[in-house]
Structure formats: structure tokens, C-alpha cells
Short mmCIF file of C-alpha atoms and ligand atoms in Angstrom, two decimals:
data_model
loop_
_atom_site.label_atom_id
_atom_site.label_comp_id
_atom_site.label_asym_id
_atom_site.label_seq_id
_atom_site.Cartn_x
_atom_site.Cartn_y
_atom_site.Cartn_z
CA MET A 1 9.27 0.78 5.43
CA THR A 2 9.93 -2.76 5.54
CA SER A 3 9.16 -5.45 7.99
CA ALA A 4 11.78 -7.71 6.77
CA ALA A 5 14.22 -7.84 9.43
CA ALA A 6 17.67 -9.71 8.83
CA SER A 7 17.71 -13.05 10.26
CA VAL A 8 20.56 -12.24 12.41
CA ARG A 9 20.87 -9.13 14.16
CA PRO A 10 24.18 -7.38 13.74
CA GLY A 11 26.28 -6.36 16.78
CA ALA A 12 26.81 -2.95 15.25
CA VAL A 13 26.02 -0.63 12.32
CA VAL A 14 28.88 1.85 11.69
CA ILE A 15 27.87 5.13 9.76
CA LEU A 16 30.86 6.87 8.23
CA ALA A 17 29.94 10.73 8.32
CA ALA A 18 33.19 12.51 9.36
CA GLY A 19 33.84 13.82 5.75
CA GLU A 20 33.58 17.34 5.10
CA GLY A 21 31.53 17.25 1.72
CA THR A 22 33.70 20.28 0.33
CA ARG A 23 31.91 20.06 -2.98
CA MET A 24 28.44 20.88 -1.55
CA ARG A 25 30.12 24.28 -0.71
CA SER A 26 27.76 24.74 2.10
CA ASN A 27 27.69 25.94 5.58
CA THR A 28 25.69 22.86 6.48
CA PRO A 29 27.75 19.77 6.80
CA LYS A 30 26.70 17.51 3.85
CA VAL A 31 24.94 14.61 5.79
CA LEU A 32 22.58 17.11 7.05
CA HIS A 33 21.39 18.36 3.85
CA PRO A 34 17.71 17.43 3.69
CA LEU A 35 16.08 15.28 1.23
CA CYS A 36 12.26 14.41 1.00
CA GLY A 37 11.92 15.03 5.00
CA ARG A 38 14.94 13.42 6.30
CA THR A 39 18.62 14.54 6.36
CA LEU A 40 20.71 12.25 4.41
CA LEU A 41 22.08 10.93 7.52
CA GLY A 42 18.66 10.34 8.65
CA HIS A 43 17.86 8.06 5.47
CA VAL A 44 20.96 5.98 6.34
CA ILE A 45 19.71 5.65 9.92
CA ALA A 46 16.19 4.66 8.91
CA ALA A 47 17.69 1.81 6.66
CA ALA A 48 20.14 0.81 9.58
CA ARG A 49 17.37 0.92 12.24
CA ALA A 50 15.51 -1.80 9.95
CA LEU A 51 18.45 -4.07 10.88
CA GLU A 52 17.78 -3.71 14.65
CA PRO A 53 21.54 -3.57 15.43
CA GLU A 54 22.73 -3.94 19.09
CA HIS A 55 24.77 -0.88 18.65
CA LEU A 56 24.36 2.11 16.22
CA VAL A 57 27.47 4.15 15.84
CA VAL A 58 28.09 7.22 13.89
CA VAL A 59 31.59 8.34 13.20
CA VAL A 60 31.69 12.30 13.43
CA GLY A 61 34.40 14.71 12.54
CA HIS A 62 33.71 17.72 10.46
CA ALA A 63 31.04 19.88 11.83
CA ARG A 64 30.66 17.46 14.63
CA ASP A 65 28.75 19.57 16.83
CA ALA A 66 26.00 20.35 14.33
CA VAL A 67 25.63 16.42 13.54
CA VAL A 68 25.88 15.25 17.18
CA ALA A 69 22.95 17.74 17.75
CA HIS A 70 20.99 16.21 15.04
CA LEU A 71 21.57 12.73 16.26
CA THR A 72 20.58 13.59 19.53
CA GLU A 73 17.27 14.63 18.01
CA ILE A 74 16.65 11.91 15.36
CA ALA A 75 18.40 8.94 16.83
CA PRO A 76 19.11 9.14 20.40
CA GLU A 77 20.17 5.49 20.63
CA ALA A 78 23.13 6.42 18.43
CA VAL A 79 26.49 6.70 20.01
CA THR A 80 29.33 8.84 18.23
CA ALA A 81 32.94 8.12 17.68
CA HIS A 82 34.87 11.19 16.93
CA GLN A 83 37.40 11.10 14.16
CA THR A 84 39.56 13.98 14.89
CA GLU A 85 41.57 13.56 11.71
CA LEU A 86 40.35 12.21 8.49
CA LEU A 87 42.82 9.38 7.94
CA GLY A 88 40.58 7.19 6.08
CA THR A 89 37.71 5.02 6.24
CA GLY A 90 39.69 2.22 7.65
CA ASN A 91 40.73 4.69 10.35
CA ALA A 92 37.15 5.69 10.85
CA VAL A 93 36.05 2.17 11.18
CA ARG A 94 38.57 1.57 14.01
CA ARG A 95 37.43 4.77 15.93
CA ALA A 96 33.80 3.42 15.80
CA LEU A 97 34.80 -0.06 16.98
CA GLU A 98 36.81 1.70 19.91
CA VAL A 99 33.53 3.14 21.27
CA VAL A 100 31.98 -0.34 21.20
CA PRO A 101 34.82 -2.66 22.46
CA ASP A 102 32.38 -5.31 23.49
CA VAL A 103 30.74 -5.72 20.14
CA VAL A 104 30.32 -9.24 18.85
CA GLY A 105 28.80 -10.74 15.71
CA THR A 106 28.17 -8.86 12.44
CA VAL A 107 29.30 -5.36 11.86
CA VAL A 108 27.87 -3.24 9.07
CA VAL A 109 29.43 -0.23 7.58
CA LEU A 110 27.53 2.36 5.79
CA ASN A 111 28.23 5.92 4.34
CA GLY A 112 26.22 8.69 5.71
CA ASP A 113 25.70 10.23 2.21
CA VAL A 114 24.13 7.26 0.50
CA PRO A 115 20.32 8.06 1.07
CA LEU A 116 18.63 5.69 -1.24
CA LEU A 117 19.83 2.50 0.11
CA THR A 118 16.71 0.36 1.02
CA ALA A 119 16.21 -1.71 3.92
CA GLU A 120 15.40 -4.60 1.65
CA THR A 121 18.96 -4.47 0.29
CA LEU A 122 20.77 -3.92 3.25
CA THR A 123 18.85 -6.96 4.83
CA GLU A 124 19.86 -9.06 1.90
CA LEU A 125 23.62 -8.07 2.12
CA VAL A 126 23.54 -9.09 5.72
CA ASP A 127 21.35 -12.38 5.16
CA THR A 128 23.79 -13.27 2.33
CA HIS A 129 26.79 -12.43 4.26
CA HIS A 130 25.64 -15.04 7.22
CA ALA A 131 24.33 -17.69 4.74
CA ALA A 132 27.54 -17.84 3.01
CA GLY A 133 29.73 -17.69 6.14
CA ASN A 134 31.70 -14.84 4.86
CA ALA A 135 34.38 -12.76 6.69
CA ALA A 136 33.57 -9.71 4.68
CA THR A 137 30.45 -9.14 2.09
CA VAL A 138 30.68 -5.80 0.11
CA LEU A 139 27.81 -4.53 -1.66
CA SER A 140 28.86 -3.70 -5.10
CA ALA A 141 27.20 -2.13 -8.18
CA ALA A 142 27.43 -1.93 -11.71
CA VAL A 143 27.38 1.57 -12.76
CA PRO A 144 27.16 3.72 -16.02
CA ASP A 145 30.21 5.83 -14.72
CA PRO A 146 32.55 4.33 -12.32
CA THR A 147 34.98 7.19 -12.16
CA GLY A 148 36.45 8.06 -8.90
CA LEU A 149 34.99 4.82 -7.30
CA GLY A 150 36.88 1.74 -5.69
CA ARG A 151 36.76 -1.12 -8.64
CA ILE A 152 35.54 -4.67 -7.68
CA VAL A 153 38.53 -6.90 -8.81
CA ARG A 154 37.38 -10.56 -9.34
CA ASP A 155 39.27 -13.51 -9.59
CA ALA A 156 39.43 -16.06 -12.51
CA GLY A 157 36.44 -17.89 -10.79
CA GLY A 158 34.41 -14.76 -10.18
CA GLY A 159 35.26 -14.55 -6.60
CA LEU A 160 36.10 -11.14 -4.67
CA ALA A 161 39.94 -10.55 -5.04
CA ALA A 162 40.34 -7.11 -4.01
CA ILE A 163 38.89 -3.62 -4.00
CA VAL A 164 41.03 -1.05 -5.72
CA GLU A 165 40.68 2.52 -5.66
CA GLN A 166 40.63 4.77 -8.52
CA ARG A 167 43.87 6.29 -7.92
CA ASP A 168 45.64 3.21 -7.24
CA ALA A 169 44.05 1.02 -10.32
CA THR A 170 45.77 0.02 -13.39
CA PRO A 171 44.15 1.08 -16.74
CA ASP A 172 42.69 -2.60 -16.84
CA GLN A 173 41.13 -2.15 -13.62
CA ARG A 174 39.73 1.23 -14.33
CA ALA A 175 37.88 -0.23 -16.99
CA ILE A 176 35.96 -2.31 -14.58
CA ALA A 177 32.31 -1.04 -14.26
CA GLU A 178 31.46 -2.99 -10.80
CA ILE A 179 32.24 -0.72 -8.23
CA ASN A 180 32.46 -0.41 -4.24
CA SER A 181 29.33 1.03 -2.91
CA GLY A 182 31.29 1.56 0.44
CA MET A 183 28.76 -0.52 2.44
CA PHE A 184 29.74 -4.01 3.94
CA ALA A 185 28.93 -6.58 6.37
CA PHE A 186 31.88 -7.87 8.43
CA ASP A 187 32.77 -10.73 11.03
CA GLY A 188 33.23 -8.12 13.64
CA ALA A 189 36.20 -10.09 15.34
CA LEU A 190 37.92 -10.33 12.00
CA LEU A 191 37.47 -6.79 11.07
CA ARG A 192 38.86 -5.77 14.42
CA THR A 193 42.03 -7.68 13.96
CA ALA A 194 42.43 -6.82 10.14
CA LEU A 195 42.08 -2.89 10.87
CA LYS A 196 45.30 -3.26 13.13
CA ARG A 197 47.21 -4.14 10.01
CA LEU A 198 46.06 -1.55 7.61
CA THR A 199 48.98 0.60 5.93
CA THR A 200 48.78 3.82 4.52
CA ASP A 201 50.64 2.67 1.67
CA ASN A 202 48.83 4.01 -1.20
CA ALA A 203 48.10 7.14 -3.41
CA GLN A 204 46.05 8.99 -0.78
CA GLY A 205 48.31 7.93 2.17
CA GLN A 206 45.06 6.81 4.12
CA GLU A 207 44.14 3.75 5.80
CA TYR A 208 41.56 2.32 3.17
CA LEU A 209 38.74 -0.02 4.80
CA THR A 210 38.75 -1.52 1.33
CA ASP A 211 42.12 -3.17 2.02
CA VAL A 212 40.61 -5.22 4.65
CA VAL A 213 39.00 -7.66 2.12
CA ALA A 214 42.43 -8.27 0.47
CA LEU A 215 43.78 -8.92 4.04
CA LEU A 216 40.96 -11.34 4.82
CA ARG A 217 41.26 -13.10 1.59
CA GLY A 218 44.95 -13.64 1.89
CA GLU A 219 44.32 -15.36 5.37
CA GLY A 220 41.87 -17.60 3.76
CA HIS A 221 38.71 -16.26 4.68
CA PRO A 222 35.80 -16.15 2.52
CA VAL A 223 34.89 -12.81 1.39
CA ASP A 224 32.44 -11.82 -1.60
CA ALA A 225 30.64 -8.99 -3.36
CA LEU A 226 26.93 -8.79 -3.83
CA PRO A 227 25.70 -6.65 -6.78
CA ALA A 228 22.77 -4.33 -5.68
CA PRO A 229 19.65 -5.12 -7.33
CA ASP A 230 19.74 -1.41 -8.55
CA TYR A 231 22.86 0.68 -8.69
CA ARG A 232 20.98 3.89 -7.90
CA GLU A 233 20.63 2.55 -4.34
CA THR A 234 24.26 3.02 -3.98
CA LEU A 235 24.55 6.51 -5.25
CA GLY A 236 26.38 8.83 -2.96
CA CYS A 237 25.88 12.69 -2.98
CA ASN A 238 28.84 14.98 -3.52
CA ASP A 239 27.43 17.99 -4.68
CA ARG A 240 24.01 19.84 -4.93
CA VAL A 241 23.55 18.55 -8.57
CA GLU A 242 23.80 15.11 -7.27
CA LEU A 243 21.60 15.99 -4.43
CA SER A 244 18.87 17.16 -6.89
CA ARG A 245 19.26 13.95 -8.85
CA LEU A 246 18.83 11.81 -5.66
CA ARG A 247 15.70 13.86 -4.77
CA ALA A 248 14.13 13.25 -7.97
CA LEU A 249 14.98 9.64 -7.77
CA LEU A 250 13.48 9.40 -4.31
CA ARG A 251 10.46 11.43 -5.47
CA ASP A 252 9.94 8.87 -8.36
CA ARG A 253 10.14 5.95 -5.88
CA LEU A 254 7.91 7.02 -3.38
CA LEU A 255 5.25 8.30 -5.81
CA GLU A 256 5.48 4.86 -7.78
CA ARG A 257 4.78 3.19 -4.53
CA TRP A 258 1.64 5.29 -4.00
CA MET A 259 0.41 4.93 -7.59
CA ARG A 260 0.63 1.22 -7.25
CA ALA A 261 -1.16 1.39 -3.94
CA GLY A 262 -4.27 3.30 -5.97
CA THR A 263 -3.51 7.21 -5.89
CA THR A 264 -3.78 8.78 -9.11
CA VAL A 265 -0.79 11.41 -9.66
CA VAL A 266 -1.65 13.48 -12.62
CA ASP A 267 1.97 14.76 -13.22
CA PRO A 268 4.52 12.94 -11.24
CA ALA A 269 7.37 15.30 -12.44
CA THR A 270 6.02 18.25 -10.59
CA VAL A 271 4.77 16.78 -7.38
CA TRP A 272 7.43 16.58 -4.36
CA LEU A 273 6.56 14.70 -1.09
CA ASP A 274 8.27 13.33 2.09
CA VAL A 275 8.86 10.05 2.97
CA ASP A 276 6.22 9.91 5.87
CA VAL A 277 3.44 11.21 3.80
CA GLN A 278 0.53 9.07 3.23
CA LEU A 279 -1.78 9.19 0.10
CA GLY A 280 -5.19 7.58 0.08
CA ARG A 281 -6.72 5.28 -2.49
CA ASP A 282 -8.35 6.93 -5.35
CA ALA A 283 -6.84 10.42 -4.20
CA VAL A 284 -5.89 12.59 -6.86
CA ILE A 285 -2.74 14.69 -6.71
CA HIS A 286 -2.81 17.53 -9.40
CA PRO A 287 0.25 19.12 -10.78
CA ASN A 288 2.60 21.49 -8.81
CA VAL A 289 1.86 19.72 -5.33
CA GLN A 290 4.42 19.79 -2.51
CA LEU A 291 3.44 17.38 0.62
CA HIS A 292 5.61 17.74 3.56
CA GLY A 293 6.12 16.28 6.96
CA ALA A 294 3.13 14.01 8.27
CA THR A 295 0.82 15.10 5.87
CA VAL A 296 -1.97 12.64 5.24
CA ILE A 297 -4.35 12.57 2.15
CA GLY A 298 -7.54 10.86 2.67
CA ASP A 299 -9.25 8.47 0.26
CA GLY A 300 -10.83 10.03 -2.77
CA ALA A 301 -9.40 13.49 -1.84
CA GLU A 302 -8.20 15.96 -4.55
CA VAL A 303 -5.23 18.29 -3.75
CA GLY A 304 -3.95 20.83 -6.21
CA PRO A 305 -3.05 22.21 -8.55
CA ASP A 306 -0.45 24.50 -6.80
CA SER A 307 -0.57 23.40 -3.29
CA THR A 308 1.92 23.16 -0.39
CA LEU A 309 0.67 21.12 2.53
CA THR A 310 2.96 20.68 5.65
CA ASP A 311 1.96 18.23 8.43
CA THR A 312 -1.74 18.52 7.36
CA VAL A 313 -4.63 15.91 7.25
CA VAL A 314 -7.14 16.01 4.55
CA GLY A 315 -10.03 13.98 5.18
CA GLU A 316 -11.87 11.73 2.84
CA MET A 317 -13.37 13.30 -0.44
CA ALA A 318 -12.05 16.64 0.73
CA THR A 319 -10.60 19.07 -1.98
CA VAL A 320 -7.80 21.40 -1.74
CA VAL A 321 -7.05 23.72 -4.83
CA ARG A 322 -4.26 26.30 -4.75
CA ALA A 323 -3.68 26.43 -1.11
CA GLN A 324 -1.01 26.80 1.40
CA CYS A 325 -1.82 24.66 4.62
CA ASP A 326 0.34 24.04 7.68
CA ARG A 327 -0.45 21.82 10.46
CA ALA A 328 -4.21 22.00 9.67
CA GLU A 329 -6.88 19.36 9.63
CA ILE A 330 -9.26 19.43 6.97
CA GLY A 331 -12.34 17.49 7.44
CA PRO A 332 -14.23 14.92 4.94
CA GLU A 333 -15.56 16.48 1.87
CA ALA A 334 -14.57 19.91 3.20
CA THR A 335 -13.46 22.18 0.18
CA VAL A 336 -10.40 24.75 0.47
CA GLY A 337 -9.22 27.38 -1.93
CA PRO A 338 -8.67 28.57 -4.33
CA PHE A 339 -6.09 30.80 -2.69
CA ALA A 340 -6.49 29.67 0.71
CA PHE A 341 -3.95 29.93 3.70
CA LEU A 342 -4.55 27.58 6.47
CA ARG A 343 -2.20 27.94 9.33
CA PRO A 344 -1.53 25.88 12.37
CA GLY A 345 -4.39 24.80 14.53
CA THR A 346 -6.86 24.95 11.88
CA VAL A 347 -9.50 22.40 12.00
CA LEU A 348 -12.29 22.08 9.53
CA GLY A 349 -15.27 20.07 10.02
CA ARG A 350 -17.02 17.69 7.56
CA LYS A 351 -18.25 19.55 4.37
CA ALA A 352 -16.87 22.98 5.76
CA LYS A 353 -15.84 25.32 3.23
CA ILE A 354 -12.85 27.79 3.11
CA GLY A 355 -13.07 29.72 -0.13
CA ALA A 356 -11.01 32.31 -2.10
CA TYR A 357 -8.79 34.66 -0.41
CA VAL A 358 -9.36 33.27 3.17
CA GLU A 359 -6.79 32.86 6.05
CA VAL A 360 -7.49 30.71 8.94
CA LYS A 361 -5.48 30.33 12.09
CA ASN A 362 -5.92 28.25 15.36
CA SER A 363 -9.73 28.06 14.59
CA ASP A 364 -12.43 25.32 14.78
CA ILE A 365 -15.08 25.56 11.75
CA GLY A 366 -17.65 23.11 12.37
CA GLU A 367 -19.57 20.94 10.04
CA ALA A 368 -20.91 22.70 6.98
CA SER A 369 -19.86 25.88 7.85
CA LYS A 370 -18.41 28.45 5.25
CA VAL A 371 -15.91 31.41 4.93
CA PRO A 372 -16.44 31.51 1.20
CA HIS A 373 -14.60 34.90 0.72
CA LEU A 374 -11.87 37.26 1.34
CA SER A 375 -11.55 36.77 5.11
CA TYR A 376 -9.37 36.41 8.23
CA VAL A 377 -10.54 33.99 10.79
CA GLY A 378 -7.91 33.80 13.71
CA ASP A 379 -8.54 32.36 17.12
CA ALA A 380 -12.34 31.61 16.64
CA THR A 381 -14.63 28.64 17.15
CA ILE A 382 -17.43 28.60 14.62
CA GLY A 383 -20.28 26.10 14.96
CA GLU A 384 -22.06 24.03 12.58
CA HIS A 385 -24.11 25.10 9.27
CA SER A 386 -23.12 28.79 9.84
CA ASN A 387 -22.14 31.19 7.01
CA ILE A 388 -19.43 33.93 7.55
CA GLY A 389 -20.25 36.90 5.26
CA ALA A 390 -17.50 38.12 2.57
CA ALA A 391 -14.77 40.29 3.85
CA SER A 392 -14.86 39.53 7.37
CA VAL A 393 -12.20 39.57 9.89
CA PHE A 394 -11.89 38.01 13.14
CA VAL A 395 -10.01 40.94 15.28
CA ASN A 396 -8.07 38.69 17.55
CA TYR A 397 -5.19 40.76 18.60
CA ASP A 398 -5.42 43.79 20.80
CA GLY A 399 -1.73 44.73 20.14
CA VAL A 400 -0.78 42.87 23.42
CA GLU A 401 -2.78 39.78 23.78
CA LYS A 402 -4.72 37.29 21.30
CA HIS A 403 -8.44 36.69 22.28
CA ARG A 404 -10.70 34.06 21.10
CA SER A 405 -14.46 34.57 19.28
CA THR A 406 -17.22 32.19 19.39
CA ILE A 407 -19.73 32.14 16.63
CA GLY A 408 -22.76 29.70 17.10
CA SER A 409 -24.56 27.22 14.74
CA HIS A 410 -26.74 28.21 11.84
CA VAL A 411 -25.43 31.75 12.36
CA ARG A 412 -25.53 34.06 9.31
CA THR A 413 -23.11 36.92 9.66
CA GLY A 414 -23.29 39.95 7.17
CA SER A 415 -20.49 40.83 4.76
CA ASP A 416 -17.82 43.04 5.71
CA ASN A 417 -18.07 42.32 9.58
CA MET A 418 -15.49 42.95 12.27
CA PHE A 419 -15.56 40.41 15.25
CA VAL A 420 -13.69 42.17 17.98
CA ALA A 421 -12.45 39.33 20.32
CA PRO A 422 -13.45 38.20 22.74
CA VAL A 423 -17.14 38.15 21.51
CA THR A 424 -19.73 35.73 20.99
CA VAL A 425 -22.59 35.38 18.33
CA GLY A 426 -25.15 33.06 19.44
CA ASP A 427 -26.89 30.10 17.74
CA GLY A 428 -29.20 31.35 14.86
CA ALA A 429 -28.10 34.83 15.17
CA TYR A 430 -27.60 37.15 12.19
CA THR A 431 -25.42 40.25 11.93
CA ALA A 432 -25.83 43.06 9.47
CA ALA A 433 -23.33 43.81 6.60
CA GLY A 434 -20.59 46.13 7.78
CA SER A 435 -20.96 45.74 11.38
CA VAL A 436 -18.10 45.87 13.94
CA ILE A 437 -19.41 43.40 16.26
CA THR A 438 -17.66 44.49 19.87
CA GLU A 439 -20.53 42.95 22.03
CA ASP A 440 -22.26 39.62 22.36
CA VAL A 441 -25.31 38.77 20.21
CA SER A 442 -27.79 36.63 21.71
CA PRO A 443 -29.17 33.65 20.15
CA GLY A 444 -31.67 34.45 17.27
CA ALA A 445 -30.88 38.34 17.18
CA LEU A 446 -29.82 40.63 14.49
CA GLY A 447 -26.51 42.43 15.62
CA VAL A 448 -26.34 45.70 14.01
CA ALA A 449 -23.25 47.75 14.57
CA ARG A 450 -22.93 50.64 11.94
CA SER A 451 -23.93 53.98 11.74
CA ARG A 452 -27.10 54.96 9.74
CA GLN A 453 -26.50 56.30 6.24
CA ARG A 454 -27.10 59.95 5.45
CA ASN A 455 -27.28 61.27 1.94
CA ILE A 456 -26.51 65.07 1.33
CA GLU A 457 -28.77 65.50 -1.89
CA GLY A 458 -27.01 67.75 -4.75
CA TRP A 459 -23.53 67.68 -3.09
CA VAL A 460 -21.62 66.74 -6.15
CA GLU A 461 -22.99 69.61 -8.40
CA ARG A 462 -22.63 72.12 -5.65
CA ARG A 463 -19.10 71.25 -4.64
CA ARG A 464 -17.48 69.27 -7.52
CA ALA A 465 -19.03 71.58 -10.20
CA GLY A 466 -17.67 71.04 -13.84
CA THR A 467 -16.47 67.47 -13.17
CA PRO A 468 -17.49 64.47 -15.25
CA ALA A 469 -19.30 63.23 -11.90
CA ALA A 470 -21.23 66.52 -11.62
CA GLU A 471 -22.20 66.37 -15.35
CA ALA A 472 -23.45 62.66 -14.86
CA ALA A 473 -25.30 63.67 -11.74
CA ALA A 474 -27.00 66.46 -13.72
CA ARG A 475 -27.97 64.29 -16.74
CA ALA A 476 -29.36 61.76 -14.18
CA ARG A 477 -31.33 64.40 -12.36
CA ALA A 478 -32.86 65.94 -15.60
CA ALA A 479 -33.76 62.42 -16.71
CA ALA A 480 -35.44 61.82 -13.33
CA ASP A 481 -37.24 65.29 -13.21
CA GLN A 482 -38.45 64.31 -16.78
CA ALA A 483 -39.76 60.77 -15.68
CA THR A 484 -41.19 62.44 -12.41
CA GLY A 485 -42.82 65.01 -14.42
CA LEU A 486 -44.47 62.47 -16.84
CA ALA A 487 -45.41 60.39 -13.69
CA THR A 488 -46.99 63.21 -11.98
CA GLY A 489 -48.93 63.99 -14.81
CA ASP A 490 -50.62 60.54 -14.75
CA ASP A 491 -50.58 60.22 -10.77
CA PRO A 492 -50.45 62.99 -8.36
CA ALA A 493 -50.20 60.47 -5.66
CA ASP A 494 -46.30 59.80 -6.41
CA GLU A 495 -45.65 63.44 -4.95
CA ARG A 496 -46.92 62.50 -1.62
CA SER A 497 -45.02 59.08 -1.42
CA ALA A 498 -42.00 61.09 -2.48
CA GLY A 499 -42.40 63.82 0.44
CA GLU A 500 -42.94 60.64 2.88
CA ASN A 501 -39.78 59.21 2.03
CA GLU A 502 -37.75 62.55 3.28
C1 UD1 B 1 35.36 5.21 -0.68
C2 UD1 B 1 35.79 3.73 -0.98
C3 UD1 B 1 35.50 3.52 -2.30
C4 UD1 B 1 34.05 3.69 -2.77
C5 UD1 B 1 33.54 4.77 -2.31
C6 UD1 B 1 32.00 4.90 -2.41
C7 UD1 B 1 37.53 3.52 0.51
C8 UD1 B 1 39.04 3.77 0.70
N1 UD1 B 1 37.22 3.93 -0.84
O1 UD1 B 1 35.96 6.27 -1.77
O2 UD1 B 1 36.09 2.27 -2.48
O3 UD1 B 1 33.70 3.30 -3.98
O4 UD1 B 1 33.86 5.12 -0.96
O5 UD1 B 1 31.53 6.17 -2.47
O6 UD1 B 1 36.93 3.43 1.53
N2 UD1 B 1 35.05 9.30 6.02
C9 UD1 B 1 35.23 9.20 7.18
N3 UD1 B 1 36.44 9.31 7.82
C10 UD1 B 1 37.63 9.23 6.76
C11 UD1 B 1 37.41 9.21 5.57
C12 UD1 B 1 36.02 9.11 5.00
O7 UD1 B 1 34.43 9.12 8.23
O8 UD1 B 1 38.71 9.42 7.37
C13 UD1 B 1 33.66 8.91 5.52
C14 UD1 B 1 33.13 9.85 4.54
O9 UD1 B 1 32.60 11.08 5.38
C15 UD1 B 1 32.11 9.28 3.67
C16 UD1 B 1 32.81 7.87 3.61
O10 UD1 B 1 33.46 7.69 4.91
O11 UD1 B 1 30.79 9.45 4.43
C17 UD1 B 1 33.35 7.62 2.25
O12 UD1 B 1 34.47 8.55 2.25
P1 UD1 B 1 34.87 9.24 0.74
O13 UD1 B 1 35.86 10.07 1.28
O14 UD1 B 1 33.89 9.71 0.12
O15 UD1 B 1 35.39 7.89 0.19
P2 UD1 B 1 35.71 7.77 -1.15
O16 UD1 B 1 37.18 8.30 -1.49
O17 UD1 B 1 34.75 8.30 -1.92
CA1 CA B 2 32.64 9.35 -1.81
#
């Protein structure tokens, strides 16, 4: 997101993620809950990476296997420190430093469940820490409700004196609105020695990382608290209500950025998007749209209302209305929907059209070709400027294997065709409505694959006598007979033509 790397690379960033997250009431570890395309932990790692640390250490404990497996996937450079017992944040950081014994320079400590922290703020924390030559710099925040959080206690001169946990705080201290975000920059060597001197002499009987601040200050080292520019960046996630609020905040932040870059978002409250989604200039996002993964919306394209796109590329000036698209490529000026389902491997050329109630999978549909109505196109290649008749099915599955069909360019297929794969329809060919195409149609040919129609005259009046249908038929026959009688009176030639038609 940012290119503003800190002026000094930290020796290590330590991310605390051993806690259980009981209040999530989940089988999934808290830090693995998803938020706009990344896990909570994934967001923290993304911010940490902007600092380009020499070591990235994640402290794992609860549901450790799941967290480690996730890290292997998203951050193979991370090393993990195992904290077998949750003995406090100070204990957790000590575990972390044990796995990187050679670390020198600055050590940054982050919480694995604080996903809105930006790389900019983190960079500012590290830069301020270095500029002041501090032993410890804590990121603080003035919050509307500090309940449960550690308070920033300042001395008469406004300097940081200590961090006091809610449970250990006096009534006066509890009235302080400036809190400890849990994020710090430390002088690594001083941190390492201070951690050895932590006690468990507090209300929770734990080793508090926060006590390091007062210890270092007591030894005469400079410490300070840097207030975050926006307290919301420091919000943690303890339950699913907080998770939903964080998601809305992140959504707002992402959409604001895209709107300022030139995208129209008609109703930001009903649009959800992942962090890696890209929106073009003059693109319009209508209400009730979800954009996931690596979805890219091109310049001037319109998406929505009511569409969900995952890892889908929408070309310039294309429109997508009430559609579900997964790993599809939609060409420039193409139109999709309403009520279309594009599955993986769908590639639509420029100005191609996928209309109402059409499903497409693993198919290439060339420039300006159309599948306008009620069809399934699976495993097909369709050339340019071709039209597929309404209610057609590419019969791609023989019960064991999938097969591919090819339709050329400038082809016109009739409505209600079955293309039984593998089959090829050549350039410029036509097919008749209602055909089951099992054999190739050569270029320019008309493929007809249906039985001839036969009418059994008078069948309804004979076999369904007394029904409203029979009565209607009788009336129609009487009217026709009368008309024919009048007509024959005028021109006996009509009798001959009627006979020829039999
Ligand atoms: C901590 C801070 C508090 C701060 C708050 C911000 C301490 C003593 N208190 O409180 O000042 O306002 O964070 O959210 O540091 N963790 C471990 N191992 C442990 C304990 C915790 O990895 O043994 C991890 C947790 O998973 C979590 C983070 O450390 O990611 C913070 O732990 P938590 O229990 O939430 O600390 P708080 O009591 O909220
Ligand atoms: Ca917490």
C-alpha cells in the first residue's frame, strides 16, 4: 500500500498471536478470521512488511498448527516462536527474541488482532522512535471508551511515565482516555535485558510487556508515547461484533481511496471489497456489489447492482448486471447479465454479450459474439461475431469425461440447440432451431438435426372429446370451414392449393 519505508530497518518485528480469542466463540483461531480478503494476522503482516524487517517473528500458542500452516502460505519468511503457556505479553516477547538471538537494532512489537494499523503509522512510529533516540516508543491512542485497556500515565512534563493495566489502575488512572495500543518500537538490546527483570506482581499474575516502559525509564532511558493519527487504526478484535465494525471501517477506507481516485460508488454502505481489488477511473459500482480477491474493474466499466465478482477482470466500458462471476475475464465493452453466472475459465472478447440466465464455464467467447438467453456454455470455443440461439446447451459431459466444442465465426445457431461435444460448427454456418448437433457442421452449411413435424388432424376432437380444448378446436374448425366456404365461393382455385398442401 505504501512505499514509505522507515528510514531504519528494524532488526525484528514481533507479532503476538498466541492468545485464544475466547470471545469469538469460534473453531477458527481469532487471528485467522478473514477481513476484506486477508486474515486479521495477514493484515498485520502486510503492515509489518512495509518496514522491511530483517526478521519477522510470530508468537503462536493457541491452535498453533492452524496458525503455522497459514503462515507457511502467506508469509513463508516468518519464523514462529512457540509460547506453550500464556504467561503474558512480556513472556511472549521473550519467547520471540529467543528464536532470533542475534537480532540487533530496533524491535517492533505488534498485536496479531489489530488489522487496521497502516504502514504509514507504523513507519511514523519507527521514525519517531529513532529520531528521538528512545529506548521504547509506544503507539498510544485517545479512544472514546478505554475500558479494559492499559492507560498511558504521563508525568508533569507530559512525558511517558508508565503504562498501567485497567485492573491495576487507580480510579484517577482509569479516567485517562489515552490508551496503550499494544504496539511498540524498542531498542532491542535494552528490551532483552529489561524482559529478564519482569515480575508477575500484578492483578493477573502475568509478565506484562508494558512494565518494560517503567523499567527503562527508571534506568534513565528516554521513553515516549506517540498518539496514533486515528484511534481506529489501533482497534483490536475481541468478538464478532467488533470484527464486523472493523470490516465496515476497512471497507470505508478502501472505498474512500477509490472514490478519490475517480471511481463512482453509488451506495458505499452496500459495497464490499477486498484489499487487493482495483477499481478504474470513471468506473461505476452500483449498490449491493461484492468484489473479492484480485478482481479488477476497468476504466468506465459498470458493475451491479447485485453482483458478486471473485478474481474477475472486467474490461474497460464493460457492464456486469446481477451476475456472479468467478475467475472470469470480461473483455472491454462486453455485457454480462442480468442473471448470469460466469465460472472459472470464462473469457469474453471485446463487445461479447452474455445475456439473461446464461451460465458459462471454461469457454472462450470471441469478439462481439453473443449468448443472449437461457443457455449453458461449458468447455467451448466460440469465434467472433457469432450468435448462439436462446436456450442452447453445450453438452460437454458424457458422464465420465468433459469434451470441448468449437463454434466458428459469424455462425448463427438456432434456438434450443444441443451441441454434443466434441463437435465443431464451421465459420459462417447456421443450425436449425431445436437441433441436437452431434456431427460437425461444415463452414457455410445449415445443420438440421431434428425429426420432421407431423400433424394428426382432428386428434383432439376424437380423443379428447368434451374437453375445453376439443370445444375450442370445434369452434375454430367451424369458423375455418365457414371462411373456406366463402372463399371457395369466390375462387375455386383455393381448393386445389389446399389439396397440394396435404
Ligand atoms: C494488552 C496490553 C494493554 C493494551 C492492550 C491493547 C499488556 C499487559 N497489556 O492488554 O496495555 O491496552 O493489549 O490491546 O500487554 N498474547 C500472547 N501471549 C500471551 C498474552 C498475550 O501472545 O501470553 C497476545 C494476544 O494473543 C494478543 C496480544 O498478545 O494478540 C495482547 O494480549 P491480550 O491478552 O489481548 O492483552 P490485553 O490484556 O488486552
Ligand atoms: Ca486485547
